Every structure is written in structure tokens, then in C-alpha cells.
XYZ file of C-alpha atoms in Angstrom:
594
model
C -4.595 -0.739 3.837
C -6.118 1.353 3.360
C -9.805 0.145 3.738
C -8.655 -3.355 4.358
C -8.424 -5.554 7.369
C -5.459 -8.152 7.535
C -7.047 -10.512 9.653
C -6.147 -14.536 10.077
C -9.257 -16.375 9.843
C -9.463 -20.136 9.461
C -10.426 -22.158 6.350
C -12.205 -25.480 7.203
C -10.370 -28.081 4.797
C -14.057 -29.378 3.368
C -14.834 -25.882 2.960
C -11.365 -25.266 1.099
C -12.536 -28.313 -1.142
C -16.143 -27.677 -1.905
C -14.989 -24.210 -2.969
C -11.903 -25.583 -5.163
C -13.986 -28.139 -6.415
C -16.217 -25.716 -7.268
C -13.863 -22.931 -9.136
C -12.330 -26.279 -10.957
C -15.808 -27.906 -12.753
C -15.553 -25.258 -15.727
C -12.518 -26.640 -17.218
C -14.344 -27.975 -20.461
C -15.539 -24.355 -22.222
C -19.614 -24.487 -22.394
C -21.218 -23.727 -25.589
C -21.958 -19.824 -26.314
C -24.425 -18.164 -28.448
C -22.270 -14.944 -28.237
C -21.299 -13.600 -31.420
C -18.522 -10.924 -32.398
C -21.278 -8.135 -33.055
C -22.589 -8.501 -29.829
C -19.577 -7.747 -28.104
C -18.928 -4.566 -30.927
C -22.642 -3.354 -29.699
C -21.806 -3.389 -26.244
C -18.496 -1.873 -26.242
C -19.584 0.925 -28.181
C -22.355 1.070 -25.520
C -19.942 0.984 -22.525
C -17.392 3.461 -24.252
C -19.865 5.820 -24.693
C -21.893 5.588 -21.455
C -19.317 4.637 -18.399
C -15.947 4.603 -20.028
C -15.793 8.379 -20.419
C -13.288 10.506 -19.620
C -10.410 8.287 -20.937
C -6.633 9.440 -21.988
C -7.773 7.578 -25.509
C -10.161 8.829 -28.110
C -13.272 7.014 -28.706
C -12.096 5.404 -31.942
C -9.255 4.298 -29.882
C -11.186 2.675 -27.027
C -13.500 0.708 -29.621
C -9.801 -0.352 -31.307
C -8.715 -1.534 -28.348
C -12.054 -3.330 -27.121
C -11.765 -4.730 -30.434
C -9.051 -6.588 -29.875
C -10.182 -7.482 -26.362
C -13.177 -9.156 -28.415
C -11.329 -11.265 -31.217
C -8.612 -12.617 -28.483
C -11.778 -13.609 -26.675
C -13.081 -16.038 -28.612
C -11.574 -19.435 -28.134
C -12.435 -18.652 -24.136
C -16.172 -17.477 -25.274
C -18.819 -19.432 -22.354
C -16.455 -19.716 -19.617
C -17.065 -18.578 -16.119
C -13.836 -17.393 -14.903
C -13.330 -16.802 -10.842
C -11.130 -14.020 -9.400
C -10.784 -11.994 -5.900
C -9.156 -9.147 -4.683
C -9.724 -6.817 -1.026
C -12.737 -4.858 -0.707
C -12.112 -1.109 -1.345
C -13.878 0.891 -3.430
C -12.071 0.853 -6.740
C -12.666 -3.213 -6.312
C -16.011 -2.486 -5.748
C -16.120 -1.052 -9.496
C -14.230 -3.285 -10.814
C -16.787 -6.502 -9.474
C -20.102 -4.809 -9.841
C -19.551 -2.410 -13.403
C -16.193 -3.729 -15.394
C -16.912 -7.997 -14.563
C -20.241 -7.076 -16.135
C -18.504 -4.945 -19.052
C -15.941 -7.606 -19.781
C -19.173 -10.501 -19.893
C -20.955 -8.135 -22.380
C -18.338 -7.440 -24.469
C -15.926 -10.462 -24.423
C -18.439 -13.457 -23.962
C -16.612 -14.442 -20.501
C -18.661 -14.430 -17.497
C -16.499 -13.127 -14.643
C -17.232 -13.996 -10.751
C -15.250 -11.248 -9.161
C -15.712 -11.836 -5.258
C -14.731 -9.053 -2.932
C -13.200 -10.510 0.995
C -11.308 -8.641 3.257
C -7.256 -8.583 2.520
C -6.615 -11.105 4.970
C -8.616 -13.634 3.226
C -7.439 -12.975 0.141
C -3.493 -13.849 0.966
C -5.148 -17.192 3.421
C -7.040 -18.425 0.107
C -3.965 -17.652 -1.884
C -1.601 -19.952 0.803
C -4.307 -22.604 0.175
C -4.132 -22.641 -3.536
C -0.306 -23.179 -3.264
C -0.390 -25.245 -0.611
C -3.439 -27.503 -1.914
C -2.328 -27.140 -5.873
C -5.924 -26.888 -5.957
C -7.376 -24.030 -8.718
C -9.570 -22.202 -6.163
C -9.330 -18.532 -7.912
C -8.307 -18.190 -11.596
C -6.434 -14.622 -10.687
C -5.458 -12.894 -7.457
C -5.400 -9.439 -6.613
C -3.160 -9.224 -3.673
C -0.308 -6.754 -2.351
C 2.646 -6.500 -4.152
C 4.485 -6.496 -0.384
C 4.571 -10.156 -1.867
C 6.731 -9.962 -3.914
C 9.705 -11.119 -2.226
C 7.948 -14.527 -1.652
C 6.649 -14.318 -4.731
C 9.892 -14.126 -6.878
C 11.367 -16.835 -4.676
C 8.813 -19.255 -4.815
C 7.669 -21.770 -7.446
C 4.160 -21.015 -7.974
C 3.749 -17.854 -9.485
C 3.434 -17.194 -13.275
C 6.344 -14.825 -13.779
C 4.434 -12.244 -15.716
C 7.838 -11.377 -18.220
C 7.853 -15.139 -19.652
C 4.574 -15.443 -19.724
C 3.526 -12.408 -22.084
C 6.739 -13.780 -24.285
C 6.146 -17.339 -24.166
C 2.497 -19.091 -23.139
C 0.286 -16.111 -23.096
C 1.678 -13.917 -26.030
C -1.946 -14.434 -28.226
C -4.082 -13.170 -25.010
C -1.930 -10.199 -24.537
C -2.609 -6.799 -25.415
C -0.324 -4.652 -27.456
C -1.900 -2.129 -25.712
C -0.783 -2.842 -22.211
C 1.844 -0.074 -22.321
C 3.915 -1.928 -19.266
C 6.198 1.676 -18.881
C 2.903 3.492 -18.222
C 2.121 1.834 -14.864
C 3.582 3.364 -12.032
C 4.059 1.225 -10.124
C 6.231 -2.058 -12.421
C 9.225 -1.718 -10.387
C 7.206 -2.718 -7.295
C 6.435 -6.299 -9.030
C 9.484 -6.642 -10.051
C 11.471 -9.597 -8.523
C 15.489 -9.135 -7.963
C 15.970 -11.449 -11.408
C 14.044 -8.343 -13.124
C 11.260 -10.355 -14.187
C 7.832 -8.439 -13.817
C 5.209 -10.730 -11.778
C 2.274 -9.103 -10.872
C 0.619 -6.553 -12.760
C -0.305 -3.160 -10.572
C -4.278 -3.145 -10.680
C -4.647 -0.113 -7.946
C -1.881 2.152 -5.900
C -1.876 4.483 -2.671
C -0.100 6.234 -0.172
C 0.420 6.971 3.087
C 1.162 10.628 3.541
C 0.755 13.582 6.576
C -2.960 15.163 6.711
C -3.536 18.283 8.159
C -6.344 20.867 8.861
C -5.528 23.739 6.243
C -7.954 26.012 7.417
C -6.443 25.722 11.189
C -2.397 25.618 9.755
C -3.409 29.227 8.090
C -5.668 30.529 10.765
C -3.672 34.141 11.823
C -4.258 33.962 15.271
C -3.610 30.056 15.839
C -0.495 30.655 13.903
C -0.168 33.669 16.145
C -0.655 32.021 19.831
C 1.617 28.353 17.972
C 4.494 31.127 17.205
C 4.192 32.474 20.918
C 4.716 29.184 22.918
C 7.464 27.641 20.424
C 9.390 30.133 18.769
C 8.987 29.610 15.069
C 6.164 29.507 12.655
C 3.293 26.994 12.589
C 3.489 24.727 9.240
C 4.209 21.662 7.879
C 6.231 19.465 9.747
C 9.230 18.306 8.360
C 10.596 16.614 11.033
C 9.199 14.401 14.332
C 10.659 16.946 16.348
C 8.197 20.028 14.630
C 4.778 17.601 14.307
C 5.479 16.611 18.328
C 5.177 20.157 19.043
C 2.030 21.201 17.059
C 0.163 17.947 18.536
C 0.884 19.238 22.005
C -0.343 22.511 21.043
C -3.213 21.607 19.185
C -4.373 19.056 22.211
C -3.442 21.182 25.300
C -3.043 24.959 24.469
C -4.465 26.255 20.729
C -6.873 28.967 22.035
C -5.568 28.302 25.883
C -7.065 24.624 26.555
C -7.183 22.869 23.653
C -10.601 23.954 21.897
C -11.225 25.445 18.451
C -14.960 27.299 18.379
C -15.517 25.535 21.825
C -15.060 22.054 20.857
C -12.424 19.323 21.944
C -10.066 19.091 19.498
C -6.638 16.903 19.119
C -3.494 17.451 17.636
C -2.779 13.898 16.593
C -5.165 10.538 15.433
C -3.348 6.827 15.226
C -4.862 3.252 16.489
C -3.526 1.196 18.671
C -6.207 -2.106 19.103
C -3.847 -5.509 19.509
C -5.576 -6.418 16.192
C -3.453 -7.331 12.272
C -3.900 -4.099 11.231
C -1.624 -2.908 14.118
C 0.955 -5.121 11.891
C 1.032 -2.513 9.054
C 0.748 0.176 11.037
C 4.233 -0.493 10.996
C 5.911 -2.308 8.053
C 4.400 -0.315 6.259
C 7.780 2.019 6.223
C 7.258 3.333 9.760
C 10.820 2.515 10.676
C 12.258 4.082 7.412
C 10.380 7.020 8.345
C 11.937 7.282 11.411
C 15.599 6.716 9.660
C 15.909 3.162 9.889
C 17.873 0.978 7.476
C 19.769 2.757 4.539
C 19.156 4.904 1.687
C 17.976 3.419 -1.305
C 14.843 3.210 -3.575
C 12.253 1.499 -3.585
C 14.325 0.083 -0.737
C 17.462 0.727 1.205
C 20.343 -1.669 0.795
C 21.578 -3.303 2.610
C 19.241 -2.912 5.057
C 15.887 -1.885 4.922
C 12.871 -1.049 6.004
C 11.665 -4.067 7.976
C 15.354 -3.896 9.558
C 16.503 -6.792 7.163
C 20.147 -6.599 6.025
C 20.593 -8.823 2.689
C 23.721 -9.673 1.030
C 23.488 -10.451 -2.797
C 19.621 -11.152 -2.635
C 20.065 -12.947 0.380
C 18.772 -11.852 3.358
C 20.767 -12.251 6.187
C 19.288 -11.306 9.575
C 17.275 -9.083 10.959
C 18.821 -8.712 14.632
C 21.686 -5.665 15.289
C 24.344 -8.559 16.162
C 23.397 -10.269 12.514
C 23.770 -6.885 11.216
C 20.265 -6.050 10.538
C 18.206 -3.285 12.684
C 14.765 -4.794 13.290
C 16.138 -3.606 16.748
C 18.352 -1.039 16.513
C 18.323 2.550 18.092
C 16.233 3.882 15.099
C 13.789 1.412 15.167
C 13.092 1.145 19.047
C 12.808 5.379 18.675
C 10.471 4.271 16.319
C 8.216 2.657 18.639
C 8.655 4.543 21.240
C 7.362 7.847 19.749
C 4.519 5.906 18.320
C 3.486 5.039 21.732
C 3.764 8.466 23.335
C 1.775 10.126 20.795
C -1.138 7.740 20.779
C -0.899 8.336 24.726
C -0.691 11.699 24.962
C -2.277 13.088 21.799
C -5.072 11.008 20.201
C -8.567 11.312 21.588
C -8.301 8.472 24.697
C -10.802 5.688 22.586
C -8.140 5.671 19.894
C -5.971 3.116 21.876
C -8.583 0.617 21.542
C -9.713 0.815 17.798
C -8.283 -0.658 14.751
C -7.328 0.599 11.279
C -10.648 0.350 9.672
C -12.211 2.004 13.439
C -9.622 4.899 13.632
C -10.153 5.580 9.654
C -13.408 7.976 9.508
C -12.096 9.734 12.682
C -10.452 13.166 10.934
C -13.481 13.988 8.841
C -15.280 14.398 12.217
C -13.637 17.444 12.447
C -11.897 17.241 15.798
C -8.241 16.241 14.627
C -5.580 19.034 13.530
C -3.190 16.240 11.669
C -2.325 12.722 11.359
C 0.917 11.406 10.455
C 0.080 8.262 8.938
C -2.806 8.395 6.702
C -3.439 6.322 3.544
C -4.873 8.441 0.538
C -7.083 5.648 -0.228
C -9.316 7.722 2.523
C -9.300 10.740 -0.294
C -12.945 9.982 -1.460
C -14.437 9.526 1.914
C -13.094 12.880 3.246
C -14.289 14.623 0.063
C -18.184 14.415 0.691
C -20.349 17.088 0.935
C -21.338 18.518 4.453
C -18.699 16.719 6.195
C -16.664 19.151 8.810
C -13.789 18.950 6.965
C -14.965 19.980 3.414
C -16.006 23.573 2.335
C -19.545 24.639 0.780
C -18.371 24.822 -2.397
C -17.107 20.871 -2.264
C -12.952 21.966 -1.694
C -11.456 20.362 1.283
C -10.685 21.925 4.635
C -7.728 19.746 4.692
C -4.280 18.897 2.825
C -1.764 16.115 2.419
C 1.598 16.583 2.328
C 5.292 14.929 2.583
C 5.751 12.707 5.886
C 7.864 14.502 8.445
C 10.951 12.238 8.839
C 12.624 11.037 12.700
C 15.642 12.067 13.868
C 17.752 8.817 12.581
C 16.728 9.720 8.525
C 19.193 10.268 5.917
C 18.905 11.938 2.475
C 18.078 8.766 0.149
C 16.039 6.796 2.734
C 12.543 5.635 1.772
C 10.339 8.033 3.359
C 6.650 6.309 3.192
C 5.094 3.423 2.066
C 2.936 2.336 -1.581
C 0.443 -0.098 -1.768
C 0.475 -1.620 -5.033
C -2.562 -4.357 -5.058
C -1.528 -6.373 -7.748
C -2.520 -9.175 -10.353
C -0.990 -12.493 -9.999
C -1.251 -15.910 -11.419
C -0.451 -19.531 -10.056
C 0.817 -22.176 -12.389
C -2.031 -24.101 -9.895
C -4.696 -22.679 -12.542
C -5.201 -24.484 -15.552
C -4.296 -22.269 -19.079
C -7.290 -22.077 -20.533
C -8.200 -20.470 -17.473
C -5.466 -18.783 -16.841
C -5.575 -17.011 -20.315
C -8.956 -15.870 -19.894
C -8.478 -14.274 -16.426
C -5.007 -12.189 -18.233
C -7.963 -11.108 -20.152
C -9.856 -9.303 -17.606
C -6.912 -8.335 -15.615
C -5.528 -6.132 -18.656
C -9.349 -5.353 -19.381
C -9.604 -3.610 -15.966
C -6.170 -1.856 -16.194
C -6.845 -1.310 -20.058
C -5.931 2.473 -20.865
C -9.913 2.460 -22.008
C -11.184 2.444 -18.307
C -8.277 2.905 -16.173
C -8.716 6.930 -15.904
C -12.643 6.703 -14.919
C -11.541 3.781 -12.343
C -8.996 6.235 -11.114
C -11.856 9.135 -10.572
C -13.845 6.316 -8.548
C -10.975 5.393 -6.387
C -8.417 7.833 -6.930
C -6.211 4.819 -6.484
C -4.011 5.622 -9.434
C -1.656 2.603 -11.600
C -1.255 4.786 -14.509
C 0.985 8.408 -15.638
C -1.031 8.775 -18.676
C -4.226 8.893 -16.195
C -2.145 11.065 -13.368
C -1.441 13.698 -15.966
C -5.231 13.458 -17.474
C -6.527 16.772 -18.561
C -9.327 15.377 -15.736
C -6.802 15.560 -12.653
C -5.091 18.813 -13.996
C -8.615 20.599 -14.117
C -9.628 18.969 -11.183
C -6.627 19.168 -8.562
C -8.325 21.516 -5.783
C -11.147 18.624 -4.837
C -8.124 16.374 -3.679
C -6.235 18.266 -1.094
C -2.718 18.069 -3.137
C -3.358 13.952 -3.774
C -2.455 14.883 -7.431
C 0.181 17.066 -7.092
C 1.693 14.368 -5.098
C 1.311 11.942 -7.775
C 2.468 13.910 -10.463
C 5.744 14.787 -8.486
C 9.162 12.660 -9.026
C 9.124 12.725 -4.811
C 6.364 9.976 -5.254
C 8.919 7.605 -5.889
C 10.151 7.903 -2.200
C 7.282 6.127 -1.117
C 7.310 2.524 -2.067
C 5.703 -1.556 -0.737
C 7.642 -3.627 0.969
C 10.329 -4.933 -1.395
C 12.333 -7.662 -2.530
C 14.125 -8.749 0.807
C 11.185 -9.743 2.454
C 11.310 -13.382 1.829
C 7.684 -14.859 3.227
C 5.530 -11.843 3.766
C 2.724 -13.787 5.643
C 4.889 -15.253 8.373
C 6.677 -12.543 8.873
C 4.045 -9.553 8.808
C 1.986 -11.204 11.382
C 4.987 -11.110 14.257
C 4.664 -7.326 14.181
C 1.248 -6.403 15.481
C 1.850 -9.427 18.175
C 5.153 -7.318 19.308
C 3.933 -3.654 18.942
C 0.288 -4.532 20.844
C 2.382 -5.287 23.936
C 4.258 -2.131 23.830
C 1.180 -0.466 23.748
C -0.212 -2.379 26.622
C 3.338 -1.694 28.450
C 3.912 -5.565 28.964
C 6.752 -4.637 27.526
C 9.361 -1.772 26.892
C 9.818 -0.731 23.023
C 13.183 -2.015 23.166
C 12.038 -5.306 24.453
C 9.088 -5.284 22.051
C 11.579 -4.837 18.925
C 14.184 -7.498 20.551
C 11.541 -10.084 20.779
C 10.162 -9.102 17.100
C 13.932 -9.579 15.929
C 14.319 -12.238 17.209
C 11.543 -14.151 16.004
C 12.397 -12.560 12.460
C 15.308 -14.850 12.584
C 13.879 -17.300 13.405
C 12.064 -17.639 10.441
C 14.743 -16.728 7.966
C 16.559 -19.750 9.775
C 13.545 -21.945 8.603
C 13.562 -20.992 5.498
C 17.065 -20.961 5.056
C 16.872 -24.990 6.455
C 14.179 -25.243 3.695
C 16.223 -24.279 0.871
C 18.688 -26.622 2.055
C 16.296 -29.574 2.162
C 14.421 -28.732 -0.825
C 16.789 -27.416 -3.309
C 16.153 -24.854 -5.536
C 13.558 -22.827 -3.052
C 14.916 -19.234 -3.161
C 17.767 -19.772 -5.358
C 20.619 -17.559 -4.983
C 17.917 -15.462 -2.903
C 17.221 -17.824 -0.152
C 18.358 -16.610 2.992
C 21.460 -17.420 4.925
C 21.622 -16.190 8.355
C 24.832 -14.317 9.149
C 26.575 -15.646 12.496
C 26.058 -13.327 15.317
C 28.680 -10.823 16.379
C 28.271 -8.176 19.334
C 26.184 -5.463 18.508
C 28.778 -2.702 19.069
C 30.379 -4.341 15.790
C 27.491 -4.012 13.652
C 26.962 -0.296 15.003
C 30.452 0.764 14.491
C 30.221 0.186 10.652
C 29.224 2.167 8.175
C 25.147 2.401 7.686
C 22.638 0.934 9.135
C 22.313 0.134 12.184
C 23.447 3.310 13.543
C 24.072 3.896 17.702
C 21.579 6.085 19.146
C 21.807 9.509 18.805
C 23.409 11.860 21.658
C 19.713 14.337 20.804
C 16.902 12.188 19.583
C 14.728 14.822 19.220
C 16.871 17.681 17.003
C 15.082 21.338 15.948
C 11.825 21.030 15.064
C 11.206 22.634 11.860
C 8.506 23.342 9.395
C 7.703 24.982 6.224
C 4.685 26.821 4.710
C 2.486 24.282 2.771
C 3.081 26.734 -0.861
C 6.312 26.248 -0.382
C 6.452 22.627 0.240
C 4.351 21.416 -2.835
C 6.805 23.263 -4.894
C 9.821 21.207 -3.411
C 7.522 18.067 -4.057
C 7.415 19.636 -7.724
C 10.663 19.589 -7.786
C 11.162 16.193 -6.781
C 12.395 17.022 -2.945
């Protein structure tokens, strides 16, 4: 997400345990020559060369390291294993901070980098295998409702008061990270720790938007003013113009250029294209933060934890009039608006494609693309290093209500397994606060721009700094940030379910099927699960608790759409007046926390 690739692949079982077997051999701590003044050496030596700027003082970076050092000691020798997706703020993490943390700690760290994918299969296996294959996980926090009602994860809240209160740091500074309430279970128990954050938000051509005489020839053929779009209605309109009739045939200085970009491959990545808060954007569910209640964004109603069903006549609206509008726009504008090839690439394909130059705005776009759109002599970035190019709010669909969720977070988060053994276990809460530590988390954030922490967000760096990102900041340091949030708490298995969407959108796209079939069939098969696991919780008591699901009997759908909420009949006028506002303007409402 995002730079990542959620793709199944199949472990071999001897694989599985040559690598467990592997990861579990360290158990009994070698002996270490390391000695406390070797790790004071080389955090003075890392403070002063790579961890710099930092929202801390020097003295209080070597204070902190400090204690980093002396709660280090009785795991001094041991090789500890972890993983996480490969983006680039993992990238710095594995190849500079692992090597920081050895130097300075005494604990050698193996910090592999797979795609996302891999990370959540490797992750099933451990749990599935009670095998210690990783010692720590970075994976999503769209977990975390399988997380919270599962038995396998280390609920971060007892173990900081309880088991790993000597390893950690009264430093952390828990209310700092931005993103705790996404790993957060609904018993308000913290279980993953944020390690990096983005968004997906609308991207569009600046230098085009403010052009006088596009803006001219857009406010001939509609009516009203070229800007940003606020609603579907306003963004369908300036992707027709900018494909068919900006400058009379769709060309800006002679070349080709499109007023929309999306993917459409039948590939996983298709998947997220979508739960990750498509539907709320187009009005789905209900209002609520970071998820509407009682229905949200994946079309899930749940009652009292519990979710319920995900089809209209169980009350949910996986594949209800918003959610089929949903789809269906989706599949228009990739068809009429995208350059043709985009219909057959993936995420990771369809990612570089804006800073070619030849796309006017894209409605889904994940900020974690901020640092490859910011290099010099690309076609979207000026001579003097400032961007071309903008982000703004997402324009909302015709079915959204004040309060809804209105884009998506990822949250890549640490977790531990009560699989690992302690000693383990303590030393990898070592590196996991090491690389969030307040020490480097602001020079990680100028690497990735993948931000966990406010102190870092309102840096003296980012203020100074603002114009290179294209309004990234001013995003982040806006309350209307927290309208964009993961997938929450009523998503009870995240793998299963996740991988039924990209199978049901790619055949929409292929027009095997109509959206409305496409979204029945997904439905459908939602429940299906949620029946399984509600028959598990039956047979093995205690899975899910008061959480597990318990499907609702189905009604007829004209019962569920007469009540209150979501889902909500189709609308008379789908498509409503467009309307957009001047960019200025618009950052100031996000100021304001619109």
C-alpha cells in the first residue's frame, strides 16, 4: 500500500520448518564481548552523524540511548529476527537503524524486508505452526480486528504493565503516536505499536488547475470554475475535460494527456484498491470515526462488537446502492479516462505513472508515493526542486454524509505472538521502540515521510520545509487527518476476507459481471465467512469473546433500507452538482479541521 504488493504465495511446509527451526536455535544467549562503553561510543557516534534533526536535544538523545543500553544487557549476544513490507522507510530501518541498534545495544538484529503479502502468510504460519519463525512483525494494523479477537497476540497494554515493564522505555510517549487508536482493540487495549503511517488522498497537476486559459476554456464547457473537486460529480467532469477537450482534443503543449490514472489488473492489489475506504468515500456505511457504526466501511453492520452481516437483507451494505455506485464509477473512469494500458497493470505498475507528466489528477493516491514524485528533473517537479503537483481532501460520492470516514490510513504496525519465546520477545520490544524512539523517528520521517509521530509532524524541519511536499504536511498537521483511518475493529479475519474483494471487483472490470452482481457475490461470500467463524466460536469457546460474530437472520432488503442509516435506497440523482473549490481555500478548511 502503498509500495507493497498483497500477493498469496505458497510456503512449502519443509521450507516453513527449516526457516522456524532456524529463527528458534538462538534461544540460549551466546557469550558477548560488548561492553557498556562501547555502546556509549557508538551512540554518541550515531546521534551526532545520522540521528540529526531530532525533536530532542543531543543530551537528550544520548539519555535516552542510555537507557536503551543498560536495559540491553541481560539480552547482550543475541541475534534477534524481525520482518516488515518493503518500502522505503523499512528500507532504513533494515540497512541503517538494525545496524545502529547492534552497535549500540549489543543485539544483532536480522531485519528481512518481503513484500506485504508475505509478511501476513509467514505471520498465519507462526500462529498456525506455534512455531517462533520471526521474533516481531511489522504488519498492517487493518489487523486489528483479528488481532484483538484472537489468542496469539501479545496485547501491547498488559504487556508494558506486566511481563515487559523492565524492557520498556519511559520514553515511549504512547499519546505522541498518531496513530494508537488504530491498534487499539474494542476492549481498549493497545496491540500493535504504529512503526510507519500514510494516506490516500486526491493528486492533482497545480500548475494545469491554475493555468488562466485551461481554467478559462474548463469554465466555458461546464459552467463553474475549475478546482478542487469536492465531490464525484465535479472530478467526473474535469477528467472528461482534461482527456477529451483541455486545449480542444485533449493535449497540453502537444502531448496526450489524461484526466484520470487508477489500475485495474485482476491481481491482490485490486483488493485494496477498495477496502481501503473506497466505499466510505463514496457514502457507504455510517458516520463515525475511525469507523462508522454500525456499519462501516467494508459494508459490515456489528452489534455490540459483534459483527453481524455484511449483506443488505442482514442489514449490512457490502451491497447496497452506495456501494454498487461505488463500483460502478470506478469502472467507468478507468474505461473512459485512464490512459487504455492502465486496465491491465497493478498497484505497484500504475504507481510511477503521474510523475510522467501526462495525468491531470488521480483520486486515489497513497502519499507514501511523496518521495518518488519529489525528484529532480521529473515532469512534475519545478527547477528549483517544488512540485508541479498538490494533494488535497478526497472528493466524496453522492451517498456521503457529514461524519463518514472519508479515506483510508495505513498504519504498519509492531506486533508480538505469545509463539516467541520472552527472552526473545523482550529483546525485539527493544528495537521496535528503538526504531520509533523520539531519537530517530523525525530523520526516519524525512526518509519516508511516512509519519507515526505529532512531535515529528510539527518539527521545526516540516514547518520550514512544507513547499517540497505538495501540502503532505499541512495535511498531517490538520485535525481533518483524523477522517482518514485503517480498516477497524469489525473486521474480524482480515486475510480471508480481504482476498474476496479483488476476486469480485476483477470481474466487474472484465464485465463477467455487472457491479451489482460483483458486490452481491462479494456479500455473499462475506457471510459466509462470518458464519464460519461464528460456528468456530461456538466449537471452540472463547474465540472472539463477546466480539465473535453472530450472523443476523435475513430479512427483505426493503426492511433494512427503510431504517435509519446505512444501507440507504439509491438515490433519485446519483450524480448531484458538481462542485469545487480553489486549492487556498481548501487547505485552510483542512486547517480548520473540515
Amino acid at each position: 500500500m502503498r509500495h507493497r504488493t498483497r500477493r498469496s504465495a505458497a510456503v512449502g511446509v519443509a521450507a516453513v520448518a527449516l526457516i522456524a527451526a532456524g529463527c528458534t536455535q538462538s534461544a540460549q544467549k551466546p557469550a558477548s564481548d560488548f561492553k557498556e562503553a562501547d555502546g556509549k561510543a557508538a551512540a554518541q557516534r550515531w546521534v551526532s552523524e545520522q540521528f540529526t534533526p531530532s525533536t530532542l536535544s543531543k543530551d537528550q538523545q544520548l539519555a535516552e540511548m542510555d537507557w536503551f543500553i543498560k536495559a540491553a544487557a541481560p539480552y547482550r549476544g543475541m541475534q534477534i529476527n524481525v520482518v516488515s513490507e518493503t518500502i522505503t522507510t523499512h528500507e532504513y530501518e533494515s540497512q541503517q537503524l538494525a545496524k545502529a541498534f547492534a552497535e549500540i545495544t549489543g543485539i544483532r538484529i536480522k531485519h528481512d524486508l518481503i513484500q506485504e503479502g508475505d509478511v501476513v502468510e509467514k505471520l498465519q504460519t507462526q500462529i498456525q505452526g506455534n512455531q517462533n519463525i520471526y521474533d516481531a512483525y511489522v504488519n498492517d494494523s487493518d489487523l486489528i480486528g483479528t488481532h484483538s479477537r484472537g489468542d496469539y497476540v501479545v496485547p501491547l497494554s498488559d504487556y508494558m504493565a506486566g511481563e515487559g515493564r523492565n524492557v520498556t522505555s519511559p520514553t515511549l510517549d504512547l499519546d505522541d503516536f498518531i496513530g494508537i487508536s488504530f491498534t487499539t482493540g474494542p476492549d481498549k487495549k493497545i496491540y500493535q505499536l504504529p512503526d510507519q503511517q500514510f494516506a490516500n488522498l486526491y493528486w492533482f497537476r497545480y500548475d494545469w488547475f491554475t493555468d488562466p486559459e485551461i481554467k478559462k476554456q474548463f469554465k466555458a464547457a461546464y459552467g463553474y470554475d475549475l478546482g478542487v473537486p469536492v465531490n464525484w460529480a465535479a472530478y467526473e467532469d474535469i477528467a472528461d475535460f482534461f482527456t477529451s477537450k483541455v486545449n480542444g482534443n485533449g493535449t497540453i503543449d502537444g502531448k496526450k494527456v489524461y484526466g484520470h490514472m487508477d489500475y485495474g489488473r485482476k491481481d491482490p492489489s485490486l483488493g485494496w484498491r477498495f477496502t481501503d475506504a473506497w466505499l466510505s468515500m463514496a457514502g457507504n456505511g455510517d458516520p463515525g470515526i475511525p469507523n462508522g457504526l454500525p456499519v462501516d466501511d467494508w459494508g459490515i453492520r456489528v452489534e455490540n462488537c459483534r459483527p453481524v452481516g455484511s449483506s443488505v437483507t442482514r442489514g449490512g451494505d457490502t451491497n447496497g446502492p452506495a456501494s454498487v455506485y461505488a463500483l460502478t464509477k470506478y469502472v467507468d473512469w478507468l474505461k473512459k479516462y485512464a490512459p487504455r494500458e492502465a486496465a491491465g497493470m497493478n498497484f505497484s505498475e500504475a504507481g510511477p505513472v503521474p510523475a510522467q507528466g501526462n495525468i491531470a489528477q488521480q483520486i486515489f493516491w497513497y502519499t507514501s508515493f511523496t518521495a518518488d514524485m519529489t525528484k529532480e528533473g521529473l515532469p512534475v517537479v519545478n527547477s528549483d526542486g517544488t512540485p508541479k503537483w498538490r494533494i488535497a481532501p478526497s472528493p466524496h460520492g453522492s451517498y456521503w454524509k457529514t461524519g463518514n470516514k472519508l479515506g483510508y490510513q495505513d498504519a504498519g504496525s509492531w506486533t508480538l505472538l505469545k509463539s516467541t519465546p520472552q527472552d526473545r520477545r523482550a529483546a525485539a520490544w527493544l528495537y521496535a521502540q528503538f526504531v520509533t524512539s523520539k531519537t530517530v523517528s523525525l530523520k526516519k520521517s524525512i526518509v519516508g515521510l511516512t509519519f507515526i509521530r505529532d512531535s515529528d509532524i510539527k518539527s521545526q524541519y516540516f514547518s520550514d520545509n512544507a513547499k517540497k511536499y505538495g501540502g503532505l504536511i499541512e495535511f498531517y498537521n490538520s485535525p481533518a487527518r483524523k477522517q482518514w483511518t485503517p480498516t477497524g475493529t469489525n473486521v474480524p479475519d482480515y486475510p480471508k476476507l480481504a482476498q474476496l474483494w479483488w476476486q469480485n471487483v476483477a470481474t466487474a472490470v472484465t464485465g463477467e459481471t455487472t457491479p451489482q452482481q460483483s458486490m452481491d457475490n462479494l456479500a455473499r461470500q462475506q457471510d459466509e465467512i462470518l458464519s464460519r467463524l461464528e460456528r468456530l466460536s461456538r466449537e471452540k469457546q472463547g474465540y472472539g469473546g463477546q466480539c465473535a460474530p453472530k450472523l443476523n437472520q435475513e430479512r427483505p432488503a426493503q426492511y433494512w433500507l427503510d431504517q435509519p442509516g446505512a444501507p440507504a435506497p439509491k438515490l433519485a440523482d446519483e450524480r448531484g452538482k458538481p462542485e469545487t473549490l480553489d486549492y487556498d481555500k481548501l487547505i485552510a478548511t483542512w486547517k480548520q479541521g473540515g
